[in-house]
Amino acid sequence: MEIGKGVQRWVVDISQWDPSPHEFSHAMSFLPQHEHSSITRYVKSEDRKRALVSKLLQYALVHEVLGIPFDEIVIKRTVEGKPYLDGYKEDSELPNFNFNASHHGDYVAIASEPICIVGLDIVSHSIPEKETIPEFIQNFSSYFSRLEWDNIVNAGSFDDLLNEFYRYWCLKEAFVKAIGTGVGYRLDSVEFHHTRGTNIFVKVDGKVLKEWRFWLYDLGKRHTRTVEQLIPISCKGGEIPTEQENDACQAEEIA
């Protein structure tokens, strides 16, 4: 769905797409040759499928918003891995056109903004198989503030604990993806506050970043062992979409 020019939120459920080798190659042929290795480098077919759809969404979004033919689109990545449109000529309506994509589990998504800095992350709430839930989340304890960690470990049942862990984790991922840094960023200095996934705000080194907005959405359960899948969208500066507009945006499922 498009709120205004350059504001896009697309979500694709790829769980039912089982392409033959020929169909996969045909879909990949829409991308420039130099993009192919970033897809075929994956060993598992599911990882290749997610990577392919993510790339296609990026090119399709640029084409949809800016009208650039596929074969003229050049998408590069910063050192930290954030995609950007190379050679973009600033538009008065799109002075800071940027986009961010994410994929995990059954879903691939992309979000774009004409002015705001946008970050996006999807996480599939998988239950660890080789260790207990407390043991699993303990591996990530250094990435959380004391308040966040207390909220996680005191969330309730093991399922509640895992839910809270993934909620905080993907919000942090969306934030660092928006600002263009990796997980090497001091994530423990980025402290999120929320009320059951709403009224979200963030502090960095104890200071509230008032210009940031966050939305957290449940994409639904994939199977009985999955808790939920979420897309937190972070947006800084410019004209901030309203809660109602973002609710409408996240509902757009194009496959």
XYZ file of N, CA and C in Angstrom:
765
model
N 0.844 -1.195 0.000
C 0.000 0.000 0.000
C 0.874 1.237 0.000
N 0.445 2.297 -0.721
C 1.185 3.545 -0.774
C 0.404 4.631 -0.058
N 1.007 5.237 0.957
C 0.385 6.356 1.655
C 0.596 7.624 0.859
N 1.821 7.852 0.453
C 2.200 8.982 -0.367
C 3.334 8.516 -1.253
N 3.744 9.346 -2.184
C 4.800 8.934 -3.086
C 6.052 8.557 -2.297
N 6.542 7.383 -2.509
C 7.754 6.922 -1.842
C 7.528 6.165 -0.564
N 6.317 6.210 -0.012
C 6.023 5.484 1.225
C 5.382 4.147 0.861
N 6.122 3.079 1.048
C 5.640 1.749 0.684
C 5.895 0.762 1.807
N 4.988 -0.204 1.974
C 5.152 -1.318 2.898
C 4.645 -2.564 2.177
N 5.538 -3.453 1.805
C 5.149 -4.684 1.109
C 5.564 -5.898 1.936
N 4.681 -6.876 2.015
C 4.965 -8.124 2.725
C 4.567 -9.293 1.827
N 5.446 -10.267 1.685
C 5.187 -11.434 0.848
C 5.311 -12.704 1.686
N 4.289 -13.537 1.616
C 4.331 -14.859 2.232
C 4.818 -15.843 1.168
N 6.011 -16.397 1.353
C 6.600 -17.273 0.333
C 6.420 -18.754 0.662
N 5.666 -19.052 1.709
C 5.568 -20.438 2.186
C 4.954 -21.380 1.162
N 4.068 -20.857 0.298
C 3.389 -21.715 -0.664
C 4.063 -21.718 -2.035
N 5.149 -20.970 -2.182
C 5.848 -20.910 -3.468
C 6.944 -21.963 -3.503
N 6.780 -22.950 -4.355
C 7.750 -24.041 -4.483
C 8.184 -24.123 -5.941
N 9.063 -23.217 -6.376
C 9.420 -23.144 -7.796
C 10.292 -24.306 -8.249
N 10.095 -24.714 -9.497
C 10.994 -25.685 -10.117
C 12.313 -24.981 -10.417
N 13.395 -25.720 -10.702
C 14.662 -25.067 -11.061
C 14.510 -24.088 -12.227
N 13.686 -24.457 -13.209
C 13.457 -23.572 -14.351
C 12.727 -22.302 -13.921
N 11.699 -22.456 -13.086
C 10.942 -21.292 -12.619
C 11.818 -20.369 -11.778
N 12.677 -20.969 -10.966
C 13.565 -20.165 -10.134
C 14.536 -19.367 -11.006
N 15.109 -20.031 -11.998
C 16.051 -19.357 -12.897
C 15.362 -18.246 -13.678
N 14.121 -18.504 -14.088
C 13.378 -17.482 -14.827
C 13.146 -16.244 -13.954
N 12.767 -16.465 -12.695
C 12.546 -15.333 -11.788
C 13.849 -14.573 -11.560
N 14.937 -15.306 -11.445
C 16.225 -14.662 -11.194
C 16.717 -13.885 -12.419
N 16.240 -14.253 -13.600
C 16.675 -13.584 -14.829
C 16.213 -12.129 -14.891
N 15.227 -11.760 -14.067
C 14.773 -10.369 -14.036
C 15.792 -9.469 -13.336
N 16.728 -10.071 -12.629
C 17.740 -9.311 -11.904
C 19.018 -9.204 -12.725
N 19.806 -8.154 -12.509
C 21.101 -8.045 -13.187
C 21.995 -9.234 -12.842
N 22.885 -9.582 -13.746
C 23.748 -10.743 -13.572
C 24.578 -10.662 -12.290
N 25.017 -9.461 -11.941
C 25.885 -9.338 -10.771
C 25.165 -9.627 -9.455
N 23.832 -9.665 -9.482
C 23.068 -9.969 -8.271
C 22.911 -11.472 -8.057
N 23.142 -12.262 -9.081
C 22.850 -13.688 -9.007
C 23.687 -14.406 -7.947
N 24.960 -14.048 -7.833
C 25.831 -14.751 -6.888
C 25.399 -14.549 -5.435
N 24.743 -13.403 -5.153
C 24.282 -13.151 -3.788
C 23.097 -14.047 -3.434
N 22.518 -14.687 -4.430
C 21.404 -15.617 -4.230
C 21.893 -17.061 -4.250
N 22.684 -17.396 -5.277
C 23.144 -18.781 -5.449
C 24.205 -19.188 -4.439
N 24.762 -18.228 -3.706
C 25.776 -18.585 -2.698
C 25.187 -19.370 -1.542
N 23.864 -19.289 -1.383
C 23.213 -20.039 -0.317
C 23.076 -21.508 -0.711
N 23.312 -22.388 0.239
C 23.234 -23.830 -0.018
C 21.789 -24.321 0.053
N 21.054 -23.889 1.059
C 19.682 -24.357 1.251
C 18.727 -23.633 0.300
N 17.789 -24.375 -0.268
C 16.842 -23.807 -1.230
C 15.957 -22.739 -0.598
N 15.581 -22.922 0.682
C 14.738 -21.927 1.343
C 15.467 -20.599 1.495
N 16.762 -20.646 1.796
C 17.553 -19.422 1.914
C 17.682 -18.736 0.556
N 17.865 -19.527 -0.496
C 17.939 -18.960 -1.848
C 16.622 -18.292 -2.232
N 15.541 -18.934 -1.855
C 14.224 -18.386 -2.190
C 13.991 -17.058 -1.494
N 14.326 -16.987 -0.221
C 14.163 -15.733 0.509
C 15.041 -14.628 -0.087
N 16.283 -14.975 -0.423
C 17.205 -13.984 -0.989
C 16.704 -13.485 -2.340
N 16.172 -14.389 -3.167
C 15.662 -14.001 -4.473
C 14.480 -13.052 -4.356
N 13.515 -13.396 -3.512
C 12.329 -12.549 -3.367
C 12.712 -11.193 -2.787
N 13.656 -11.167 -1.862
C 14.112 -9.902 -1.297
C 14.706 -9.001 -2.384
N 15.538 -9.564 -3.245
C 16.129 -8.782 -4.335
C 15.059 -8.298 -5.309
N 14.132 -9.170 -5.652
C 13.067 -8.787 -6.586
C 12.219 -7.653 -6.011
N 11.933 -7.717 -4.713
C 11.150 -6.656 -4.084
C 11.880 -5.318 -4.155
N 13.184 -5.336 -3.952
C 13.952 -4.090 -3.994
C 13.887 -3.447 -5.381
N 14.075 -4.252 -6.419
C 14.029 -3.714 -7.779
C 12.609 -3.305 -8.162
N 11.629 -4.112 -7.741
C 10.236 -3.790 -8.058
C 9.804 -2.501 -7.374
N 10.250 -2.285 -6.135
C 9.876 -1.077 -5.408
C 10.468 0.162 -6.070
N 11.740 0.102 -6.432
C 12.379 1.239 -7.100
C 11.676 1.541 -8.423
N 11.343 0.496 -9.152
C 10.630 0.677 -10.426
C 9.251 1.289 -10.201
N 8.553 0.812 -9.180
C 7.197 1.281 -8.885
C 7.204 2.752 -8.465
N 8.140 3.129 -7.605
C 8.158 4.483 -7.063
C 8.769 5.491 -8.031
N 9.875 5.114 -8.651
C 10.623 6.066 -9.468
C 10.452 5.873 -10.969
N 9.852 4.745 -11.372
C 9.627 4.507 -12.791
C 10.873 4.151 -13.571
N 11.944 3.755 -12.893
C 13.183 3.383 -13.574
C 13.057 1.952 -14.111
N 13.404 1.712 -15.371
C 13.365 0.345 -15.906
C 14.296 -0.581 -15.121
N 13.911 -1.841 -15.017
C 14.682 -2.809 -14.246
C 16.152 -2.811 -14.658
N 16.406 -2.791 -15.971
C 17.782 -2.932 -16.444
C 18.616 -1.669 -16.236
N 17.991 -0.604 -15.745
C 18.733 0.622 -15.468
C 18.900 0.878 -13.972
N 18.308 0.020 -13.160
C 18.397 0.170 -11.707
C 19.724 -0.397 -11.214
N 20.419 0.375 -10.414
C 21.673 -0.088 -9.813
C 21.552 0.058 -8.295
N 21.463 -1.070 -7.610
C 21.350 -1.075 -6.158
C 22.668 -1.563 -5.570
N 23.217 -0.763 -4.688
C 24.453 -1.135 -4.010
C 24.199 -1.186 -2.509
N 25.232 -1.562 -1.777
C 25.116 -1.629 -0.316
C 26.237 -0.838 0.330
N 25.904 -0.236 1.470
C 26.934 0.438 2.245
C 27.860 -0.615 2.847
N 28.962 -0.171 3.437
C 29.890 -1.095 4.085
C 29.171 -1.926 5.139
N 28.181 -1.309 5.795
C 27.430 -1.995 6.852
C 26.315 -2.870 6.298
N 26.063 -2.795 4.979
C 25.091 -3.694 4.359
C 23.739 -3.109 4.039
N 23.520 -1.806 4.263
C 22.214 -1.226 3.952
C 22.127 -0.933 2.457
N 21.048 -1.398 1.786
C 20.919 -1.158 0.355
C 20.595 0.300 0.043
N 21.074 0.760 -1.108
C 20.729 2.106 -1.559
C 20.762 2.150 -3.081
N 20.052 3.105 -3.641
C 19.974 3.267 -5.089
C 21.149 4.110 -5.553
N 22.029 3.522 -6.339
C 23.202 4.228 -6.826
C 22.815 5.213 -7.926
N 23.406 6.409 -7.865
C 23.152 7.406 -8.890
C 21.804 8.074 -8.778
N 21.169 7.971 -7.620
C 19.846 8.569 -7.448
C 19.921 10.083 -7.512
N 19.105 10.678 -8.377
C 19.041 12.124 -8.497
C 17.918 12.632 -7.602
N 18.286 13.501 -6.687
C 17.329 13.973 -5.680
C 16.090 14.578 -6.317
N 14.960 14.181 -5.782
C 13.658 14.648 -6.234
C 13.071 15.519 -5.124
N 12.402 16.614 -5.506
C 11.836 17.506 -4.481
C 10.810 16.786 -3.618
N 10.117 15.776 -4.190
C 9.137 15.015 -3.425
C 9.786 13.851 -2.680
N 10.988 13.477 -3.098
C 11.685 12.331 -2.515
C 13.129 12.713 -2.183
N 13.322 13.690 -1.320
C 14.676 14.193 -1.064
C 15.610 13.200 -0.387
N 15.036 12.205 0.295
C 15.878 11.227 0.980
C 15.318 9.820 0.778
N 14.964 9.500 -0.469
C 14.364 8.203 -0.749
C 15.299 7.079 -0.311
N 14.783 6.224 0.565
C 15.569 5.089 1.046
C 14.645 3.930 1.354
N 15.205 2.751 1.409
C 14.392 1.553 1.636
C 15.197 0.536 2.423
N 14.472 -0.419 2.989
C 15.099 -1.464 3.782
C 14.283 -2.731 3.645
N 14.967 -3.854 3.555
C 14.290 -5.136 3.371
C 14.705 -6.114 4.463
N 13.870 -7.126 4.672
C 14.172 -8.153 5.661
C 13.457 -9.437 5.284
N 14.037 -10.561 5.675
C 13.367 -11.845 5.447
C 13.756 -12.832 6.534
N 12.787 -13.619 6.937
C 13.004 -14.661 7.945
C 11.781 -15.563 7.934
N 11.989 -16.850 8.066
C 10.855 -17.768 8.073
C 10.085 -17.708 6.777
N 8.767 -17.541 6.871
C 7.889 -17.553 5.700
C 7.758 -16.202 5.008
N 8.302 -15.151 5.587
C 8.005 -13.809 5.084
C 9.231 -13.049 4.585
N 8.982 -12.259 3.540
C 9.949 -11.297 3.018
C 9.215 -9.967 2.949
N 9.874 -8.889 3.385
C 9.204 -7.592 3.413
C 10.167 -6.482 3.025
N 9.569 -5.364 2.628
C 10.350 -4.180 2.286
C 9.543 -2.947 2.676
N 10.248 -1.902 3.085
C 9.622 -0.632 3.431
C 10.460 0.490 2.835
N 9.797 1.563 2.406
C 10.529 2.711 1.869
C 9.933 4.002 2.403
N 10.739 5.043 2.378
C 10.333 6.368 2.823
C 10.977 7.422 1.927
N 10.273 8.537 1.654
C 10.835 9.606 0.834
C 11.692 10.595 1.624
N 11.456 10.705 2.923
C 12.156 11.672 3.760
C 12.760 10.999 4.989
N 11.967 10.180 5.667
C 12.418 9.518 6.894
C 13.536 8.516 6.613
N 14.283 8.206 7.660
C 15.181 7.055 7.625
C 14.354 5.852 8.052
N 14.358 4.800 7.259
C 13.502 3.661 7.557
C 14.326 2.398 7.800
N 13.909 1.609 8.779
C 14.519 0.324 9.077
C 13.440 -0.720 9.245
N 13.752 -1.948 8.907
C 12.753 -3.015 8.905
C 13.394 -4.327 9.321
N 12.681 -5.116 10.116
C 13.180 -6.443 10.464
C 12.018 -7.398 10.663
N 12.203 -8.607 10.211
C 11.234 -9.683 10.446
C 11.933 -10.761 11.257
N 11.234 -11.348 12.199
C 11.801 -12.468 12.933
C 10.742 -13.555 13.087
N 11.154 -14.762 12.825
C 10.301 -15.920 13.067
C 10.616 -16.443 14.460
N 9.596 -16.556 15.275
C 9.814 -16.958 16.665
C 9.979 -18.468 16.772
N 11.134 -18.923 16.362
C 11.421 -20.357 16.388
C 11.815 -20.784 17.793
N 11.387 -21.958 18.166
C 11.729 -22.512 19.471
C 13.049 -23.273 19.341
N 14.064 -22.949 20.142
C 15.358 -23.647 20.035
C 15.202 -25.137 20.281
N 15.968 -25.936 19.518
C 15.837 -27.386 19.597
C 16.941 -28.045 20.418
N 18.136 -27.444 20.432
C 19.284 -28.095 21.053
C 19.601 -27.567 22.451
N 18.799 -26.610 22.913
C 19.004 -26.069 24.251
C 17.678 -25.546 24.766
N 17.613 -25.313 26.054
C 16.384 -24.783 26.626
C 16.232 -23.317 26.236
N 15.025 -22.800 26.393
C 14.785 -21.396 26.063
C 15.644 -20.464 26.912
N 15.738 -20.663 28.240
C 16.625 -19.799 29.040
C 18.081 -19.874 28.585
N 18.549 -21.087 28.233
C 19.923 -21.224 27.751
C 20.114 -20.490 26.438
N 19.129 -20.570 25.575
C 19.204 -19.904 24.267
C 19.312 -18.394 24.413
N 18.417 -17.800 25.173
C 18.429 -16.338 25.265
C 19.628 -15.823 26.063
N 20.174 -16.670 26.944
C 21.340 -16.255 27.724
C 22.513 -15.905 26.808
N 22.565 -16.532 25.632
C 23.632 -16.252 24.675
C 23.627 -14.801 24.207
N 22.492 -14.116 24.368
C 22.338 -12.756 23.857
C 22.235 -11.708 24.968
N 22.498 -12.106 26.187
C 22.269 -11.216 27.332
C 23.054 -9.911 27.237
N 24.243 -9.940 26.639
C 25.079 -8.739 26.588
C 24.526 -7.669 25.654
N 23.533 -8.017 24.826
C 22.967 -7.064 23.872
C 21.816 -6.242 24.455
N 21.421 -6.543 25.684
C 20.262 -5.886 26.274
C 20.654 -5.034 27.477
N 19.871 -3.981 27.697
C 20.066 -3.181 28.898
C 19.553 -3.976 30.099
N 19.847 -3.501 31.291
C 19.385 -4.201 32.495
C 17.863 -4.247 32.543
N 17.235 -3.123 32.183
C 15.762 -3.071 32.204
C 15.172 -4.060 31.203
N 15.712 -4.083 29.995
C 15.205 -5.005 28.974
C 15.383 -6.455 29.419
N 16.551 -6.745 29.952
C 16.831 -8.117 30.366
C 15.905 -8.551 31.501
N 15.670 -7.659 32.437
C 14.743 -7.987 33.530
C 13.345 -8.254 32.988
N 12.918 -7.462 32.011
C 11.593 -7.667 31.423
C 11.515 -8.999 30.684
N 12.608 -9.405 30.071
C 12.626 -10.673 29.343
C 12.559 -11.848 30.307
N 13.477 -11.890 31.262
C 13.563 -13.068 32.137
C 12.398 -13.155 33.115
N 11.689 -12.045 33.302
C 10.531 -12.058 34.200
C 9.215 -11.984 33.440
N 9.242 -12.354 32.164
C 8.050 -12.236 31.324
C 6.953 -13.229 31.688
N 7.333 -14.343 32.333
C 6.326 -15.347 32.699
C 6.765 -16.738 32.294
N 5.932 -17.425 31.513
C 6.250 -18.776 31.053
C 7.416 -18.726 30.066
N 7.933 -19.892 29.715
C 9.015 -19.943 28.727
C 8.573 -19.355 27.395
N 7.332 -19.598 27.006
C 6.817 -19.012 25.766
C 6.782 -17.489 25.855
N 6.337 -16.969 27.002
C 6.305 -15.521 27.207
C 7.714 -14.944 27.164
N 8.648 -15.664 27.765
C 10.037 -15.232 27.785
C 10.587 -15.134 26.368
N 10.305 -16.152 25.548
C 10.786 -16.152 24.163
C 10.129 -15.040 23.360
N 8.830 -14.825 23.579
C 8.121 -13.736 22.902
C 8.786 -12.386 23.177
N 9.048 -12.135 24.464
C 9.612 -10.849 24.852
C 11.029 -10.689 24.303
N 11.789 -11.768 24.316
C 13.139 -11.725 23.758
C 13.119 -11.325 22.289
N 12.290 -12.018 21.503
C 12.229 -11.725 20.073
C 11.683 -10.326 19.817
N 10.769 -9.861 20.617
C 10.203 -8.517 20.440
C 11.304 -7.457 20.576
N 12.067 -7.558 21.641
C 13.159 -6.600 21.835
C 14.232 -6.752 20.751
N 14.534 -7.999 20.400
C 15.612 -8.244 19.444
C 15.312 -7.631 18.070
N 14.093 -7.833 17.584
C 13.824 -7.326 16.241
C 13.627 -5.811 16.231
N 13.192 -5.230 17.334
C 13.159 -3.767 17.413
C 14.573 -3.193 17.331
N 15.513 -3.816 18.039
C 16.895 -3.358 17.985
C 17.462 -3.520 16.579
N 17.156 -4.646 15.939
C 17.633 -4.892 14.576
C 17.096 -3.832 13.621
N 15.817 -3.501 13.733
C 15.228 -2.493 12.854
C 15.880 -1.139 13.061
N 16.199 -0.832 14.300
C 16.824 0.455 14.611
C 18.214 0.566 13.981
N 19.055 -0.452 14.197
C 20.419 -0.367 13.667
C 20.421 -0.479 12.145
N 19.426 -1.154 11.569
C 19.333 -1.204 10.109
C 18.913 0.150 9.553
N 18.080 0.869 10.288
C 17.664 2.206 9.847
C 18.848 3.163 9.817
N 19.657 3.144 10.860
C 20.776 4.076 10.914
C 21.981 3.572 10.129
N 21.880 2.337 9.602
C 22.909 1.842 8.700
C 24.105 1.223 9.361
N 23.945 0.736 10.586
C 25.036 0.041 11.262
C 24.642 -1.416 11.447
N 25.598 -2.231 11.788
C 25.308 -3.643 12.002
C 25.106 -3.952 13.466
N 25.054 -5.258 13.773
C 24.848 -5.664 15.166
C 26.078 -5.378 16.015
N 27.161 -4.909 15.388
C 28.333 -4.501 16.140
C 28.087 -3.234 16.931
N 27.009 -2.520 16.609
C 26.615 -1.336 17.360
C 26.350 -1.752 18.806
N 26.626 -0.860 19.738
C 26.438 -1.189 21.155
C 24.945 -1.332 21.454
N 24.428 -2.513 21.206
C 22.989 -2.728 21.355
C 22.526 -2.579 22.801
N 23.408 -2.816 23.750
C 22.989 -2.659 25.139
C 22.749 -1.199 25.498
N 23.276 -0.270 24.670
C 23.039 1.160 24.919
C 21.745 1.637 24.286
N 21.128 0.760 23.465
C 19.846 1.065 22.822
C 18.757 0.375 23.623
N 18.003 1.143 24.385
C 17.023 0.569 25.314
C 15.605 0.891 24.869
N 14.850 -0.154 24.566
C 13.462 0.029 24.135
C 12.497 -0.093 25.313
N 11.447 0.711 25.231
C 10.357 0.681 26.199
C 9.067 0.462 25.419
N 8.196 -0.365 25.937
C 6.923 -0.606 25.262
C 5.892 -1.106 26.258
N 4.641 -1.030 25.847
C 3.545 -1.575 26.639
C 2.837 -2.621 25.792
N 3.201 -3.879 26.007
C 2.639 -4.985 25.232
C 2.741 -4.735 23.733
N 3.885 -4.263 23.317
C 4.132 -4.052 21.896
C 3.613 -2.749 21.334
N 3.087 -1.870 22.190
C 2.590 -0.568 21.740
C 3.293 0.535 22.540
N 3.001 1.793 22.176
C 3.604 2.937 22.860
C 5.121 2.778 22.956
N 5.726 2.444 21.835
C 7.153 2.120 21.812
C 8.002 3.383 21.696
N 9.036 3.464 22.528
C 10.035 4.511 22.352
C 11.401 3.948 22.724
N 12.442 4.679 22.334
C 13.795 4.174 22.532
C 14.659 5.219 23.227
N 15.570 4.741 24.061
C 16.602 5.570 24.670
C 17.959 5.070 24.193
N 18.850 6.000 23.887
C 20.225 5.658 23.548
C 21.130 6.356 24.549
N 21.886 5.552 25.285
C 22.720 6.080 26.363
C 21.892 6.913 27.344
N 20.673 6.465 27.601
C 19.808 7.101 28.584
C 18.983 8.262 28.071
N 19.188 8.661 26.815
C 18.471 9.805 26.257
C 17.347 9.334 25.331
N 16.129 9.846 25.569
C 14.984 9.481 24.721
C 15.145 10.141 23.352
N 15.005 9.332 22.286
C 15.050 9.853 20.922
C 13.617 10.148 20.486
N 13.183 11.361 20.716
C 11.774 11.722 20.518
C 11.352 11.727 19.062
N 12.302 11.853 18.133
C 11.928 11.954 16.730
C 11.708 10.597 16.052
N 11.938 9.534 16.805
C 11.767 8.200 16.233
C 10.371 7.658 16.532
N 9.852 6.864 15.584
C 8.571 6.183 15.752
C 8.751 4.703 15.426
N 8.029 3.862 16.152
C 8.145 2.415 15.947
C 6.765 1.774 15.906
N 6.628 0.788 15.031
C 5.397 0.013 14.936
C 5.758 -1.473 14.936
N 5.024 -2.231 15.694
C 5.296 -3.654 15.843
C 4.045 -4.422 15.430
N 4.195 -5.357 14.486
C 3.038 -6.068 13.947
C 3.210 -7.581 14.043
N 2.134 -8.247 14.314
C 2.105 -9.706 14.332
C 1.649 -10.178 12.960
N 2.485 -10.959 12.278
C 2.126 -11.475 10.956
C 1.382 -12.799 11.028
N 1.243 -13.362 12.205
C 0.507 -14.610 12.334
C 1.421 -15.800 12.565
N 0.839 -16.872 13.042
C 1.620 -18.072 13.363
C 1.849 -18.916 12.116
N 3.069 -19.411 12.008
C 3.429 -20.239 10.856
C 3.085 -21.704 11.101
N 3.418 -22.179 12.260
C 3.036 -23.528 12.658
C 3.031 -23.590 14.172
N 2.755 -24.737 14.732
C 2.541 -24.821 16.176
C 3.803 -24.510 16.983
N 4.936 -24.642 16.378
C 6.171 -24.380 17.102
C 6.636 -22.931 16.933
N 5.899 -22.184 16.178
C 6.245 -20.787 15.987
C 5.322 -19.919 16.823
N 5.904 -18.962 17.529
C 5.093 -18.097 18.369
C 4.417 -17.033 17.525
N 5.229 -16.256 16.813
C 4.679 -15.232 15.944
C 5.791 -14.675 15.079
N 5.434 -13.871 14.088
C 6.409 -13.185 13.272
C 6.075 -11.708 13.291
N 7.105 -10.892 13.396
C 6.899 -9.465 13.619
C 7.646 -8.614 12.602
N 7.092 -7.461 12.303
C 7.809 -6.445 11.548
C 7.818 -5.173 12.365
N 8.950 -4.813 12.988
C 9.022 -3.489 13.577
C 9.552 -2.517 12.537
N 8.899 -1.413 12.339
C 9.330 -0.409 11.378
C 9.742 0.832 12.135
N 10.973 1.278 11.922
C 11.445 2.485 12.589
C 11.548 3.606 11.578
N 11.212 4.808 11.995
C 11.162 5.918 11.061
C 11.592 7.189 11.768
N 12.586 7.888 11.228
C 13.127 9.070 11.885
C 12.987 10.285 10.976
N 12.491 11.386 11.539
C 12.463 12.663 10.827
C 11.352 12.746 9.817
N 11.219 13.913 9.173
C 10.252 14.085 8.105
C 8.825 13.982 8.579
N 7.930 13.680 7.642
C 6.514 13.545 7.971
C 6.243 12.119 8.387
N 5.877 11.930 9.646
C 5.675 10.592 10.187
C 4.259 10.116 9.883
N 4.106 8.919 9.255
C 2.768 8.385 9.049
C 2.050 8.177 10.373
N 0.744 8.302 10.352
C -0.037 8.078 11.564
C -0.127 6.596 11.852
N -0.586 6.244 13.062
C -0.774 4.839 13.407
C -1.732 4.175 12.427
N -2.815 4.870 12.049
C -3.807 4.301 11.147
C -3.208 4.050 9.771
N -2.370 4.974 9.304
C -1.747 4.804 7.995
C -0.794 3.624 7.985
N -0.025 3.461 9.051
C 0.886 2.335 9.114
C 0.152 1.019 9.289
N -0.961 1.034 10.020
C -1.774 -0.172 10.122
C -2.257 -0.591 8.737
N -2.644 0.382 7.920
C -3.102 0.086 6.565
C -1.936 -0.436 5.722
N -0.762 0.181 5.888
C 0.411 -0.211 5.109
C 0.795 -1.644 5.376
N 0.874 -2.025 6.656
C 1.375 -3.347 6.977
C 0.420 -4.440 6.535
N -0.813 -4.081 6.214
C -1.784 -5.072 5.783
C -1.614 -5.470 4.326
N -0.789 -4.757 3.582
C -0.595 -5.056 2.174
C 0.230 -6.310 2.004
N -0.375 -7.372 1.520
C 0.333 -8.614 1.259
C 0.221 -8.883 -0.224
N 1.354 -8.956 -0.913
C 1.323 -9.000 -2.372
C 1.630 -10.365 -2.946
N 1.612 -11.381 -2.106
C 1.778 -12.733 -2.628
C 1.247 -13.716 -1.585
